[in-house]
Each structure stands twice: as C-alpha cells, then as structure tokens.
Amino acid sequence: MSIGPGEWFTEVFQDEGTAFSLQMRRLCHEEQTPFQHLAVYETETFGNLMVIDGCVMLTARDNFLYHEMMSHPALFTHKRPRKVVIIGGGDCGTLKEVLKHPGVEEAWQVEIDERVTRVSEEYFPELCTANDDPRANFFFGDGIQWMRDAAPGTIDLVIVDSTDPFGAAEGLFSTDFYRDCMLALGEHGILVQQSESPLLHTNTIIKKAHREMREAGFTQTRTLCFPQPVYPTGWWSCTMAARANPLKYFREADADEKPFVTDYYNKDIHHAALAMPEFMKRALAEDDEGMPPYSS
Ligand code: SAM
C-alpha cells in the first residue's frame, strides 16, 4: 500500500461503523510473510506503527499501556512466578515487561511468525531490549501445538498476546486451547489473554472467553479493563483465569515496591483495573448459574 508523507492510514471497523486514523510520514517496511501481511509506518505523532493484515498492532507511543497490563497484573497475582510463556507477542514488548521481574527465571515467546520479531528488532528496538537476556527463549511456531505438547504442571503463567481471533489466532480462543493451558499450568498457574474491547466485545468474545475458560476447568475468571488509544474504541481488556489463586487479591506490597520502572502500571492502577463496569457484571452474571461467581 503506497502511503506518502501527510497521508492517513485508516483502519476501518466495518461492523461497528467506525474507523481509526493516524497521519503518516512514510512507509518503512512492507512484506507478505508466510502467515500474514506485515507493514511498518512512521507516523507524524505516534512514532512507528506496526500493521498486520490491515489491523493496527501497536505504536511506539502507546504500546506500554497494553504490554504492561498484559503482564504485571498477572505476575503480581501469582505468588511466585518463575516460568512464563507468551503465546504470540512477536513484537517482544510483553517479553520485555515479563523480564523486568527479577523472580522470573525463564520466559518463552512462542510466536508463529518469526518475521514479526525480526522486523520489530529493526523498527521497535526499544521493545526488544530484553531479547538478549539469558532468561529469554524464542520458539517460532504455532502456539496451539506448543501448548498441546507442553509438559503438565510446568508453567506458572501463560500470556496469550495474540492477534484478533481470526486465522492463525482463532484456535487461541477456544476451550481446547484453554484446557491445554490449564494442564501445562498446574494448580497454581494463571492464564491471561488479550480479550478485545469491553465496549464492543463483552457479549461476544469476552463472555465466550469466560465461559470456555470455565469449561476448560479454570474456576475463576476476571476481566481487567485499560485504555489503549489505537485499538477499536480506545478501551481494551485482558481476561485472567485461575484454579487456585484468588484473582481479586494480588501481591500489593510487592507491586508498590516493584524494583523496576513502569509508565502505567502501579498498585492503584491494578485495583482500578479489577473494578468491573456494571454492563459487564450483568453480561457475565447471565452465565454464572451453577458456576463459581466470575468475580471470586
Ligand atoms: N497486541 C496486538 C493486538 O492485540 O493486536 C497483538 C500483538 S502481537 C504482534 C500478535 C502476534 O500473535 C502476531 O505476531 C501473530 O503472528 C501472533 N500469532 C497469531 N496466531 C498465533 C499462533 N497460533 N501461535 C503463535 N503466535 C500467533
């Protein structure tokens, strides 16, 4: 797609009748990988922008909101996370946040498309600063198969940092995948998945995620909301699932004294993200009959 200086990149959300635009400086990179169309643009005000199959993945300016909220709430909820697996997350931003935790001994990034990581190393070097950390491990292949093959009870935290639930990512939003995660996690593990927009997807993707995580054997599920300006509606979410760890509690003192710098996450943000909007409570309560309450 040829976009010249001053022109606009627009992602249209046809079903919602909305669109999001950023003013461009130039197209930096474009290729068709074996899996998807990948492009990087330099924008006027949001730094570099990554686009996969026409969908905005991240910008240099605001990705910290998403990457911090995909990692720190779950890491501070688990009592002692040592082994963390990221499914997707090829831009390496989540990996960087995970490895800020000194207690993490081993982190895996399981990304289907190696080109996303190589292109990120070139155009988003600030997200790739932990890639040479000796605790960082990379596997380029399908996260669904990887999780199916994982040894039972060996992982503390699985973070599903995927594209929207279509194409290669579709199976990452399914009961079978959640069951494989549960088995690989063991009793005290936590699963966290990016779960799209609270405004647009509570009755569809978010509700389905809660239901299927419960069907897979997780006893608690909880959705955390946070801002993400470049995604549809500017309001995003992740959903956590656990069997033994109560998701409404977290290591608050540790979060308050975290030995690293964040730009968004802190203990008050964590509390705020756990607060559930009324419409979401109502929507999820409809599925609660015969199950432990979603908010326990
Ligand atoms: N934060 C972004 C969002 O919500 O739009 C996602 C960022 S990250 C670039 C998403 C990654 O998930 C992509 O690089 C894609 O290749 C990867 N992905 C999709 N399906 C996958 C699968 N089945 N296994 C592993 N990685 C997958």
PDB file of C-alpha atoms and ligand atoms in Angstrom:
ATOM      1  CA  MET A   1       0.000   0.000   0.000  1.00  0.00           C
ATOM      2  CA  SER A   2       1.628   3.289  -1.010  1.00  0.00           C
ATOM      3  CA  ILE A   3       1.222   5.997   1.589  1.00  0.00           C
ATOM      4  CA  GLY A   4       3.060   9.282   1.135  1.00  0.00           C
ATOM      5  CA  PRO A   5       4.005  12.000   3.659  1.00  0.00           C
ATOM      6  CA  GLY A   6       0.944  13.636   5.235  1.00  0.00           C
ATOM      7  CA  GLU A   7      -1.449  10.927   4.066  1.00  0.00           C
ATOM      8  CA  TRP A   8      -3.529   8.958   6.541  1.00  0.00           C
ATOM      9  CA  PHE A   9      -3.513   5.278   7.443  1.00  0.00           C
ATOM     10  CA  THR A  10      -7.054   4.231   8.332  1.00  0.00           C
ATOM     11  CA  GLU A  11      -8.258   1.004   9.905  1.00  0.00           C
ATOM     12  CA  VAL A  12     -11.965   0.620   9.243  1.00  0.00           C
ATOM     13  CA  PHE A  13     -14.124  -1.331  11.705  1.00  0.00           C
ATOM     14  CA  GLN A  14     -16.900  -2.041   9.250  1.00  0.00           C
ATOM     15  CA  ASP A  15     -19.206  -3.908  11.645  1.00  0.00           C
ATOM     16  CA  GLU A  16     -19.049  -1.049  14.148  1.00  0.00           C
ATOM     17  CA  GLY A  17     -19.338   1.756  11.610  1.00  0.00           C
ATOM     18  CA  THR A  18     -16.156   3.375  12.937  1.00  0.00           C
ATOM     19  CA  ALA A  19     -12.546   3.872  11.891  1.00  0.00           C
ATOM     20  CA  PHE A  20      -9.226   4.945  13.389  1.00  0.00           C
ATOM     21  CA  SER A  21      -6.643   7.010  11.525  1.00  0.00           C
ATOM     22  CA  LEU A  22      -3.052   8.106  12.019  1.00  0.00           C
ATOM     23  CA  GLN A  23      -1.221  10.638   9.888  1.00  0.00           C
ATOM     24  CA  MET A  24       1.791   9.101   8.163  1.00  0.00           C
ATOM     25  CA  ARG A  25       5.294  10.273   7.389  1.00  0.00           C
ATOM     26  CA  ARG A  26       6.348   7.246   5.362  1.00  0.00           C
ATOM     27  CA  LEU A  27       6.056   3.528   4.787  1.00  0.00           C
ATOM     28  CA  CYS A  28       9.180   1.969   6.356  1.00  0.00           C
ATOM     29  CA  HIS A  29       8.658  -1.701   5.570  1.00  0.00           C
ATOM     30  CA  GLU A  30       6.159  -3.976   3.877  1.00  0.00           C
ATOM     31  CA  GLU A  31       6.170  -7.720   3.175  1.00  0.00           C
ATOM     32  CA  GLN A  32       3.955 -10.739   2.782  1.00  0.00           C
ATOM     33  CA  THR A  33       5.263 -13.290   5.289  1.00  0.00           C
ATOM     34  CA  PRO A  34       4.234 -16.967   5.044  1.00  0.00           C
ATOM     35  CA  PHE A  35       1.490 -16.097   7.552  1.00  0.00           C
ATOM     36  CA  GLN A  36       0.307 -12.524   7.047  1.00  0.00           C
ATOM     37  CA  HIS A  37       0.815  -9.095   5.525  1.00  0.00           C
ATOM     38  CA  LEU A  38       3.204  -7.101   7.718  1.00  0.00           C
ATOM     39  CA  ALA A  39       3.863  -3.372   7.450  1.00  0.00           C
ATOM     40  CA  VAL A  40       5.610  -0.682   9.498  1.00  0.00           C
ATOM     41  CA  TYR A  41       4.944   3.027   9.044  1.00  0.00           C
ATOM     42  CA  GLU A  42       6.464   6.101  10.590  1.00  0.00           C
ATOM     43  CA  THR A  43       3.615   8.295  11.832  1.00  0.00           C
ATOM     44  CA  GLU A  44       3.545  12.034  12.470  1.00  0.00           C
ATOM     45  CA  THR A  45       2.791  11.815  16.198  1.00  0.00           C
ATOM     46  CA  PHE A  46       2.720   8.190  17.425  1.00  0.00           C
ATOM     47  CA  GLY A  47       6.187   7.034  16.350  1.00  0.00           C
ATOM     48  CA  ASN A  48       6.419   3.794  14.397  1.00  0.00           C
ATOM     49  CA  LEU A  49       3.256   1.819  13.721  1.00  0.00           C
ATOM     50  CA  MET A  50       3.030  -1.943  13.076  1.00  0.00           C
ATOM     51  CA  VAL A  51       0.134  -3.215  10.990  1.00  0.00           C
ATOM     52  CA  ILE A  52      -0.708  -6.895  10.363  1.00  0.00           C
ATOM     53  CA  ASP A  53      -3.291  -7.738   7.701  1.00  0.00           C
ATOM     54  CA  GLY A  54      -4.513  -4.144   7.809  1.00  0.00           C
ATOM     55  CA  CYS A  55      -5.050  -4.183  11.613  1.00  0.00           C
ATOM     56  CA  VAL A  56      -3.120  -1.901  13.945  1.00  0.00           C
ATOM     57  CA  MET A  57      -0.864  -3.970  16.226  1.00  0.00           C
ATOM     58  CA  LEU A  58       0.998  -1.297  18.104  1.00  0.00           C
ATOM     59  CA  THR A  59       2.610   2.114  18.014  1.00  0.00           C
ATOM     60  CA  ALA A  60       5.801   3.249  19.701  1.00  0.00           C
ATOM     61  CA  ARG A  61       3.839   5.882  21.641  1.00  0.00           C
ATOM     62  CA  ASP A  62       1.115   3.911  23.372  1.00  0.00           C
ATOM     63  CA  ASN A  63       2.078   0.198  23.402  1.00  0.00           C
ATOM     64  CA  PHE A  64       3.235   0.473  27.024  1.00  0.00           C
ATOM     65  CA  LEU A  65      -0.389   0.509  28.205  1.00  0.00           C
ATOM     66  CA  TYR A  66      -1.159  -2.855  26.639  1.00  0.00           C
ATOM     67  CA  HIS A  67       2.166  -4.560  27.339  1.00  0.00           C
ATOM     68  CA  GLU A  68       2.238  -3.541  30.995  1.00  0.00           C
ATOM     69  CA  MET A  69      -1.372  -4.610  31.590  1.00  0.00           C
ATOM     70  CA  MET A  70      -0.891  -7.945  29.837  1.00  0.00           C
ATOM     71  CA  SER A  71       1.950  -8.815  32.169  1.00  0.00           C
ATOM     72  CA  HIS A  72       2.204  -7.072  35.556  1.00  0.00           C
ATOM     73  CA  PRO A  73      -1.305  -7.709  36.988  1.00  0.00           C
ATOM     74  CA  ALA A  74      -0.946 -11.465  36.399  1.00  0.00           C
ATOM     75  CA  LEU A  75       2.693 -11.530  37.529  1.00  0.00           C
ATOM     76  CA  PHE A  76       1.770  -9.779  40.782  1.00  0.00           C
ATOM     77  CA  THR A  77      -1.248 -12.070  41.281  1.00  0.00           C
ATOM     78  CA  HIS A  78       0.760 -15.295  41.080  1.00  0.00           C
ATOM     79  CA  LYS A  79       2.536 -15.987  44.388  1.00  0.00           C
ATOM     80  CA  ARG A  80       5.917 -16.740  42.819  1.00  0.00           C
ATOM     81  CA  PRO A  81       6.034 -16.761  39.016  1.00  0.00           C
ATOM     82  CA  ARG A  82       9.217 -18.405  37.757  1.00  0.00           C
ATOM     83  CA  LYS A  83       8.374 -19.774  34.327  1.00  0.00           C
ATOM     84  CA  VAL A  84       6.324 -17.593  31.952  1.00  0.00           C
ATOM     85  CA  VAL A  85       5.177 -18.438  28.416  1.00  0.00           C
ATOM     86  CA  ILE A  86       3.956 -15.794  25.965  1.00  0.00           C
ATOM     87  CA  ILE A  87       1.888 -17.076  23.050  1.00  0.00           C
ATOM     88  CA  GLY A  88       2.199 -14.658  20.108  1.00  0.00           C
ATOM     89  CA  GLY A  89       3.699 -11.366  21.274  1.00  0.00           C
ATOM     90  CA  GLY A  90       6.197 -11.313  18.400  1.00  0.00           C
ATOM     91  CA  ASP A  91       6.951  -7.616  18.886  1.00  0.00           C
ATOM     92  CA  CYS A  92       8.704  -8.606  22.155  1.00  0.00           C
ATOM     93  CA  GLY A  93       7.023  -5.861  24.236  1.00  0.00           C
ATOM     94  CA  THR A  94       5.348  -8.320  26.614  1.00  0.00           C
ATOM     95  CA  LEU A  95       8.599 -10.289  26.961  1.00  0.00           C
ATOM     96  CA  LYS A  96      10.388  -7.099  27.967  1.00  0.00           C
ATOM     97  CA  GLU A  97       7.817  -6.400  30.722  1.00  0.00           C
ATOM     98  CA  VAL A  98       7.879 -10.011  31.987  1.00  0.00           C
ATOM     99  CA  LEU A  99      11.671  -9.983  32.306  1.00  0.00           C
ATOM    100  CA  LYS A 100      11.542  -6.860  34.465  1.00  0.00           C
ATOM    101  CA  HIS A 101      10.526  -9.244  37.274  1.00  0.00           C
ATOM    102  CA  PRO A 102      13.749 -10.499  38.875  1.00  0.00           C
ATOM    103  CA  GLY A 103      11.976 -13.635  40.167  1.00  0.00           C
ATOM    104  CA  VAL A 104      11.197 -14.852  36.643  1.00  0.00           C
ATOM    105  CA  GLU A 105      13.795 -17.496  35.838  1.00  0.00           C
ATOM    106  CA  GLU A 106      12.658 -18.478  32.343  1.00  0.00           C
ATOM    107  CA  ALA A 107      10.435 -16.800  29.754  1.00  0.00           C
ATOM    108  CA  TRP A 108       9.383 -18.233  26.404  1.00  0.00           C
ATOM    109  CA  GLN A 109       7.980 -16.294  23.463  1.00  0.00           C
ATOM    110  CA  VAL A 110       6.098 -18.694  21.192  1.00  0.00           C
ATOM    111  CA  GLU A 111       5.361 -16.716  18.022  1.00  0.00           C
ATOM    112  CA  ILE A 112       4.102 -18.269  14.813  1.00  0.00           C
ATOM    113  CA  ASP A 113       5.725 -15.653  12.551  1.00  0.00           C
ATOM    114  CA  GLU A 114       9.446 -15.060  13.018  1.00  0.00           C
ATOM    115  CA  ARG A 115       9.285 -12.066  10.641  1.00  0.00           C
ATOM    116  CA  VAL A 116       7.261 -10.109  13.225  1.00  0.00           C
ATOM    117  CA  THR A 117      10.145 -10.430  15.682  1.00  0.00           C
ATOM    118  CA  ARG A 118      12.871  -9.663  13.123  1.00  0.00           C
ATOM    119  CA  VAL A 119      11.016  -6.585  11.861  1.00  0.00           C
ATOM    120  CA  SER A 120      10.415  -5.462  15.477  1.00  0.00           C
ATOM    121  CA  GLU A 121      14.135  -5.735  16.190  1.00  0.00           C
ATOM    122  CA  GLU A 122      14.692  -3.274  13.366  1.00  0.00           C
ATOM    123  CA  TYR A 123      11.820  -0.823  13.841  1.00  0.00           C
ATOM    124  CA  PHE A 124      10.924  -1.185  17.545  1.00  0.00           C
ATOM    125  CA  PRO A 125      14.362  -1.765  19.140  1.00  0.00           C
ATOM    126  CA  GLU A 126      13.077  -0.250  22.397  1.00  0.00           C
ATOM    127  CA  LEU A 127      10.709  -3.252  22.769  1.00  0.00           C
ATOM    128  CA  CYS A 128      13.485  -5.766  22.131  1.00  0.00           C
ATOM    129  CA  THR A 129      15.914  -4.692  24.839  1.00  0.00           C
ATOM    130  CA  ALA A 130      15.352  -7.905  26.838  1.00  0.00           C
ATOM    131  CA  ASN A 131      15.844 -10.252  23.867  1.00  0.00           C
ATOM    132  CA  ASP A 132      19.441 -10.982  24.845  1.00  0.00           C
ATOM    133  CA  ASP A 133      18.532 -11.625  28.479  1.00  0.00           C
ATOM    134  CA  PRO A 134      19.759 -15.170  29.249  1.00  0.00           C
ATOM    135  CA  ARG A 135      16.286 -15.962  30.643  1.00  0.00           C
ATOM    136  CA  ALA A 136      14.637 -15.195  27.257  1.00  0.00           C
ATOM    137  CA  ASN A 137      13.813 -18.136  24.954  1.00  0.00           C
ATOM    138  CA  PHE A 138      12.271 -17.977  21.499  1.00  0.00           C
ATOM    139  CA  PHE A 139      10.276 -20.601  19.654  1.00  0.00           C
ATOM    140  CA  PHE A 140       8.883 -19.783  16.220  1.00  0.00           C
ATOM    141  CA  GLY A 141       5.878 -21.979  15.590  1.00  0.00           C
ATOM    142  CA  ASP A 142       2.212 -22.452  16.379  1.00  0.00           C
ATOM    143  CA  GLY A 143       1.305 -21.652  19.992  1.00  0.00           C
ATOM    144  CA  ILE A 144      -1.663 -24.031  19.904  1.00  0.00           C
ATOM    145  CA  GLN A 145       0.557 -27.029  19.126  1.00  0.00           C
ATOM    146  CA  TRP A 146       3.268 -25.833  21.530  1.00  0.00           C
ATOM    147  CA  MET A 147       0.777 -25.738  24.388  1.00  0.00           C
ATOM    148  CA  ARG A 148      -0.622 -29.152  23.442  1.00  0.00           C
ATOM    149  CA  ASP A 149       2.907 -30.583  23.731  1.00  0.00           C
ATOM    150  CA  ALA A 150       3.872 -28.767  26.964  1.00  0.00           C
ATOM    151  CA  ALA A 151       4.733 -30.948  29.962  1.00  0.00           C
ATOM    152  CA  PRO A 152       1.939 -30.907  32.594  1.00  0.00           C
ATOM    153  CA  GLY A 153       2.237 -28.574  35.571  1.00  0.00           C
ATOM    154  CA  THR A 154       5.472 -26.933  34.439  1.00  0.00           C
ATOM    155  CA  ILE A 155       4.405 -23.322  33.729  1.00  0.00           C
ATOM    156  CA  ASP A 156       3.412 -20.584  36.202  1.00  0.00           C
ATOM    157  CA  LEU A 157       1.937 -18.047  33.801  1.00  0.00           C
ATOM    158  CA  VAL A 158       0.683 -18.186  30.200  1.00  0.00           C
ATOM    159  CA  ILE A 159       0.125 -14.827  28.474  1.00  0.00           C
ATOM    160  CA  VAL A 160      -1.783 -15.005  25.194  1.00  0.00           C
ATOM    161  CA  ASP A 161      -0.682 -11.861  23.346  1.00  0.00           C
ATOM    162  CA  SER A 162      -2.281 -12.667  20.034  1.00  0.00           C
ATOM    163  CA  THR A 163      -3.893 -11.023  17.063  1.00  0.00           C
ATOM    164  CA  ASP A 164      -7.709 -10.893  16.900  1.00  0.00           C
ATOM    165  CA  PRO A 165      -9.473 -14.295  16.982  1.00  0.00           C
ATOM    166  CA  PHE A 166      -9.262 -14.980  13.248  1.00  0.00           C
ATOM    167  CA  GLY A 167      -6.911 -17.009  11.071  1.00  0.00           C
ATOM    168  CA  ALA A 168      -3.928 -18.494  12.951  1.00  0.00           C
ATOM    169  CA  ALA A 169      -5.137 -16.930  16.225  1.00  0.00           C
ATOM    170  CA  GLU A 170      -8.685 -18.339  16.102  1.00  0.00           C
ATOM    171  CA  GLY A 171      -7.771 -21.537  17.949  1.00  0.00           C
ATOM    172  CA  LEU A 172      -6.184 -19.495  20.757  1.00  0.00           C
ATOM    173  CA  PHE A 173      -9.719 -18.504  21.780  1.00  0.00           C
ATOM    174  CA  SER A 174     -11.120 -21.984  22.373  1.00  0.00           C
ATOM    175  CA  THR A 175     -11.930 -24.456  25.148  1.00  0.00           C
ATOM    176  CA  ASP A 176      -9.410 -26.994  23.822  1.00  0.00           C
ATOM    177  CA  PHE A 177      -6.586 -24.456  23.931  1.00  0.00           C
ATOM    178  CA  TYR A 178      -7.583 -23.271  27.417  1.00  0.00           C
ATOM    179  CA  ARG A 179      -7.630 -26.900  28.600  1.00  0.00           C
ATOM    180  CA  ASP A 180      -4.107 -27.439  27.282  1.00  0.00           C
ATOM    181  CA  CYS A 181      -3.032 -24.250  29.084  1.00  0.00           C
ATOM    182  CA  MET A 182      -4.652 -25.433  32.305  1.00  0.00           C
ATOM    183  CA  LEU A 183      -2.828 -28.763  32.163  1.00  0.00           C
ATOM    184  CA  ALA A 184       0.515 -27.092  31.418  1.00  0.00           C
ATOM    185  CA  LEU A 185      -0.026 -24.572  34.219  1.00  0.00           C
ATOM    186  CA  GLY A 186      -0.879 -26.882  37.057  1.00  0.00           C
ATOM    187  CA  GLU A 187      -2.941 -25.958  40.083  1.00  0.00           C
ATOM    188  CA  HIS A 188      -1.424 -22.549  40.907  1.00  0.00           C
ATOM    189  CA  GLY A 189      -0.899 -21.247  37.390  1.00  0.00           C
ATOM    190  CA  ILE A 190      -2.579 -18.254  35.793  1.00  0.00           C
ATOM    191  CA  LEU A 191      -3.673 -17.732  32.194  1.00  0.00           C
ATOM    192  CA  VAL A 192      -4.090 -14.224  30.804  1.00  0.00           C
ATOM    193  CA  GLN A 193      -5.443 -13.468  27.377  1.00  0.00           C
ATOM    194  CA  GLN A 194      -5.934 -10.225  25.479  1.00  0.00           C
ATOM    195  CA  SER A 195      -9.732 -10.099  25.190  1.00  0.00           C
ATOM    196  CA  GLU A 196     -10.515  -7.133  22.919  1.00  0.00           C
ATOM    197  CA  SER A 197     -12.782  -4.143  23.608  1.00  0.00           C
ATOM    198  CA  PRO A 198     -15.119  -4.097  26.647  1.00  0.00           C
ATOM    199  CA  LEU A 199     -17.500  -1.817  24.759  1.00  0.00           C
ATOM    200  CA  LEU A 200     -17.651  -3.872  21.573  1.00  0.00           C
ATOM    201  CA  HIS A 201     -16.949  -7.423  22.689  1.00  0.00           C
ATOM    202  CA  THR A 202     -18.350  -8.039  26.184  1.00  0.00           C
ATOM    203  CA  ASN A 203     -21.300 -10.034  24.879  1.00  0.00           C
ATOM    204  CA  THR A 204     -19.257 -11.928  22.345  1.00  0.00           C
ATOM    205  CA  ILE A 205     -15.505 -12.506  22.734  1.00  0.00           C
ATOM    206  CA  ILE A 206     -15.235 -11.667  26.454  1.00  0.00           C
ATOM    207  CA  LYS A 207     -18.292 -13.666  27.512  1.00  0.00           C
ATOM    208  CA  LYS A 208     -17.174 -16.602  25.385  1.00  0.00           C
ATOM    209  CA  ALA A 209     -13.679 -16.463  26.916  1.00  0.00           C
ATOM    210  CA  HIS A 210     -15.110 -16.626  30.465  1.00  0.00           C
ATOM    211  CA  ARG A 211     -17.430 -19.500  29.546  1.00  0.00           C
ATOM    212  CA  GLU A 212     -14.771 -21.516  27.738  1.00  0.00           C
ATOM    213  CA  MET A 213     -12.113 -20.929  30.396  1.00  0.00           C
ATOM    214  CA  ARG A 214     -14.601 -22.310  32.976  1.00  0.00           C
ATOM    215  CA  GLU A 215     -15.458 -25.228  30.703  1.00  0.00           C
ATOM    216  CA  ALA A 216     -11.742 -25.967  30.432  1.00  0.00           C
ATOM    217  CA  GLY A 217     -11.538 -26.303  34.219  1.00  0.00           C
ATOM    218  CA  PHE A 218     -10.463 -22.877  35.473  1.00  0.00           C
ATOM    219  CA  THR A 219     -12.621 -21.963  38.488  1.00  0.00           C
ATOM    220  CA  GLN A 220     -12.119 -18.214  38.411  1.00  0.00           C
ATOM    221  CA  THR A 221     -12.043 -15.731  35.554  1.00  0.00           C
ATOM    222  CA  ARG A 222     -11.710 -11.991  35.653  1.00  0.00           C
ATOM    223  CA  THR A 223     -11.540  -9.270  33.022  1.00  0.00           C
ATOM    224  CA  LEU A 224      -9.351  -6.207  33.554  1.00  0.00           C
ATOM    225  CA  CYS A 225     -10.007  -3.051  31.522  1.00  0.00           C
ATOM    226  CA  PHE A 226      -7.463  -0.468  30.460  1.00  0.00           C
ATOM    227  CA  PRO A 227      -7.050   2.286  27.874  1.00  0.00           C
ATOM    228  CA  GLN A 228      -5.432   1.547  24.513  1.00  0.00           C
ATOM    229  CA  PRO A 229      -5.925   4.513  22.174  1.00  0.00           C
ATOM    230  CA  VAL A 230      -5.017   2.818  18.877  1.00  0.00           C
ATOM    231  CA  TYR A 231      -7.342  -0.188  19.240  1.00  0.00           C
ATOM    232  CA  PRO A 232     -11.065  -0.106  18.354  1.00  0.00           C
ATOM    233  CA  THR A 233     -12.898   2.226  20.821  1.00  0.00           C
ATOM    234  CA  GLY A 234      -9.623   3.035  22.612  1.00  0.00           C
ATOM    235  CA  TRP A 235     -10.674   0.787  25.504  1.00  0.00           C
ATOM    236  CA  TRP A 236      -9.200  -2.695  25.805  1.00  0.00           C
ATOM    237  CA  SER A 237      -9.157  -5.684  28.127  1.00  0.00           C
ATOM    238  CA  CYS A 238      -7.379  -8.811  29.217  1.00  0.00           C
ATOM    239  CA  THR A 239      -9.002 -11.778  30.916  1.00  0.00           C
ATOM    240  CA  MET A 240      -7.268 -13.807  33.628  1.00  0.00           C
ATOM    241  CA  ALA A 241      -8.139 -17.368  34.613  1.00  0.00           C
ATOM    242  CA  ALA A 242      -7.005 -19.470  37.571  1.00  0.00           C
ATOM    243  CA  ARG A 243      -7.884 -22.519  39.629  1.00  0.00           C
ATOM    244  CA  ALA A 244      -6.215 -21.878  42.992  1.00  0.00           C
ATOM    245  CA  ASN A 245      -5.045 -18.251  43.054  1.00  0.00           C
ATOM    246  CA  PRO A 246      -7.812 -15.822  44.043  1.00  0.00           C
ATOM    247  CA  LEU A 247      -7.697 -13.315  41.207  1.00  0.00           C
ATOM    248  CA  LYS A 248      -9.110 -10.457  43.247  1.00  0.00           C
ATOM    249  CA  TYR A 249      -6.044 -10.449  45.503  1.00  0.00           C
ATOM    250  CA  PHE A 250      -2.553  -9.580  44.401  1.00  0.00           C
ATOM    251  CA  ARG A 251       0.863  -9.020  45.954  1.00  0.00           C
ATOM    252  CA  GLU A 252       0.049  -5.402  46.601  1.00  0.00           C
ATOM    253  CA  ALA A 253       3.129  -4.612  48.713  1.00  0.00           C
ATOM    254  CA  ASP A 254       5.394  -6.135  46.054  1.00  0.00           C
ATOM    255  CA  ALA A 255       3.619  -4.148  43.326  1.00  0.00           C
ATOM    256  CA  ASP A 256       4.058  -0.991  45.401  1.00  0.00           C
ATOM    257  CA  GLU A 257       7.785  -1.620  45.816  1.00  0.00           C
ATOM    258  CA  LYS A 258       8.477  -3.057  42.363  1.00  0.00           C
ATOM    259  CA  PRO A 259      12.195  -2.821  41.619  1.00  0.00           C
ATOM    260  CA  PHE A 260      11.657  -1.535  38.078  1.00  0.00           C
ATOM    261  CA  VAL A 261      10.102   1.393  36.246  1.00  0.00           C
ATOM    262  CA  THR A 262       6.719   1.258  34.521  1.00  0.00           C
ATOM    263  CA  ASP A 263       4.864   4.034  32.711  1.00  0.00           C
ATOM    264  CA  TYR A 264       1.279   2.997  33.530  1.00  0.00           C
ATOM    265  CA  TYR A 265       1.052   0.037  35.908  1.00  0.00           C
ATOM    266  CA  ASN A 266       1.146   0.533  39.676  1.00  0.00           C
ATOM    267  CA  LYS A 267      -0.831  -0.891  42.596  1.00  0.00           C
ATOM    268  CA  ASP A 268      -3.619   1.686  42.287  1.00  0.00           C
ATOM    269  CA  ILE A 269      -3.986   1.010  38.554  1.00  0.00           C
ATOM    270  CA  HIS A 270      -4.175  -2.708  39.406  1.00  0.00           C
ATOM    271  CA  HIS A 271      -7.036  -2.085  41.851  1.00  0.00           C
ATOM    272  CA  ALA A 272      -8.781   0.159  39.334  1.00  0.00           C
ATOM    273  CA  ALA A 273      -8.456  -2.411  36.539  1.00  0.00           C
ATOM    274  CA  LEU A 274     -10.098  -5.051  38.741  1.00  0.00           C
ATOM    275  CA  ALA A 275     -13.215  -2.892  39.101  1.00  0.00           C
ATOM    276  CA  MET A 276     -15.881  -4.217  36.785  1.00  0.00           C
ATOM    277  CA  PRO A 277     -18.284  -1.980  34.809  1.00  0.00           C
ATOM    278  CA  GLU A 278     -21.978  -2.616  35.530  1.00  0.00           C
ATOM    279  CA  PHE A 279     -22.825  -3.768  31.999  1.00  0.00           C
ATOM    280  CA  MET A 280     -20.012  -6.304  32.129  1.00  0.00           C
ATOM    281  CA  LYS A 281     -21.136  -7.605  35.534  1.00  0.00           C
ATOM    282  CA  ARG A 282     -24.646  -8.094  34.160  1.00  0.00           C
ATOM    283  CA  ALA A 283     -23.455  -9.797  30.978  1.00  0.00           C
ATOM    284  CA  LEU A 284     -21.153 -12.209  32.800  1.00  0.00           C
ATOM    285  CA  ALA A 285     -23.645 -12.933  35.584  1.00  0.00           C
ATOM    286  CA  GLU A 286     -26.004 -14.432  32.979  1.00  0.00           C
ATOM    287  CA  ASP A 287     -23.519 -17.274  32.581  1.00  0.00           C
ATOM    288  CA  ASP A 288     -22.818 -17.722  36.263  1.00  0.00           C
ATOM    289  CA  GLU A 289     -25.603 -20.108  37.147  1.00  0.00           C
ATOM    290  CA  GLY A 290     -24.188 -23.297  38.588  1.00  0.00           C
ATOM    291  CA  MET A 291     -20.652 -21.940  38.428  1.00  0.00           C
ATOM    292  CA  PRO A 292     -18.482 -20.160  40.991  1.00  0.00           C
ATOM    293  CA  PRO A 293     -19.079 -16.395  40.698  1.00  0.00           C
ATOM    294  CA  TYR A 294     -16.881 -14.833  37.996  1.00  0.00           C
ATOM    295  CA  SER A 295     -15.677 -12.216  40.450  1.00  0.00           C
ATOM    296  CA  SER A 296     -14.494 -14.522  43.223  1.00  0.00           C
TER     297      SER A 296
HETATM  298  N1  SAM B   1      -1.254  -6.543  20.788  1.00  0.00           N
HETATM  299  C1  SAM B   1      -1.591  -6.957  19.496  1.00  0.00           C
HETATM  300  C2  SAM B   1      -3.086  -6.890  19.249  1.00  0.00           C
HETATM  301  O1  SAM B   1      -3.895  -7.133  20.156  1.00  0.00           O
HETATM  302  O2  SAM B   1      -3.439  -6.558  18.134  1.00  0.00           O
HETATM  303  C3  SAM B   1      -1.020  -8.271  19.228  1.00  0.00           C
HETATM  304  C4  SAM B   1       0.462  -8.118  19.038  1.00  0.00           C
HETATM  305  S1  SAM B   1       1.412  -9.489  18.561  1.00  0.00           S
HETATM  306  C5  SAM B   1       2.190  -8.758  17.165  1.00  0.00           C
HETATM  307  C6  SAM B   1       0.317 -10.722  17.950  1.00  0.00           C
HETATM  308  C7  SAM B   1       1.059 -11.893  17.371  1.00  0.00           C
HETATM  309  O3  SAM B   1       0.319 -13.092  17.517  1.00  0.00           O
HETATM  310  C8  SAM B   1       1.357 -11.785  15.878  1.00  0.00           C
HETATM  311  O4  SAM B   1       2.715 -11.520  15.690  1.00  0.00           O
HETATM  312  C9  SAM B   1       0.939 -13.152  15.299  1.00  0.00           C
HETATM  313  O5  SAM B   1       1.853 -13.662  14.359  1.00  0.00           O
HETATM  314  C10 SAM B   1       0.870 -13.999  16.569  1.00  0.00           C
HETATM  315  N2  SAM B   1       0.028 -15.200  16.451  1.00  0.00           N
HETATM  316  C11 SAM B   1      -1.198 -15.324  15.906  1.00  0.00           C
HETATM  317  N3  SAM B   1      -1.633 -16.593  15.976  1.00  0.00           N
HETATM  318  C12 SAM B   1      -0.652 -17.309  16.601  1.00  0.00           C
HETATM  319  C13 SAM B   1      -0.499 -18.672  16.948  1.00  0.00           C
HETATM  320  N4  SAM B   1      -1.452 -19.586  16.683  1.00  0.00           N
HETATM  321  N5  SAM B   1       0.642 -19.040  17.602  1.00  0.00           N
HETATM  322  C14 SAM B   1       1.613 -18.146  17.876  1.00  0.00           C
HETATM  323  N6  SAM B   1       1.529 -16.838  17.544  1.00  0.00           N
HETATM  324  C15 SAM B   1       0.419 -16.413  16.911  1.00  0.00           C
END
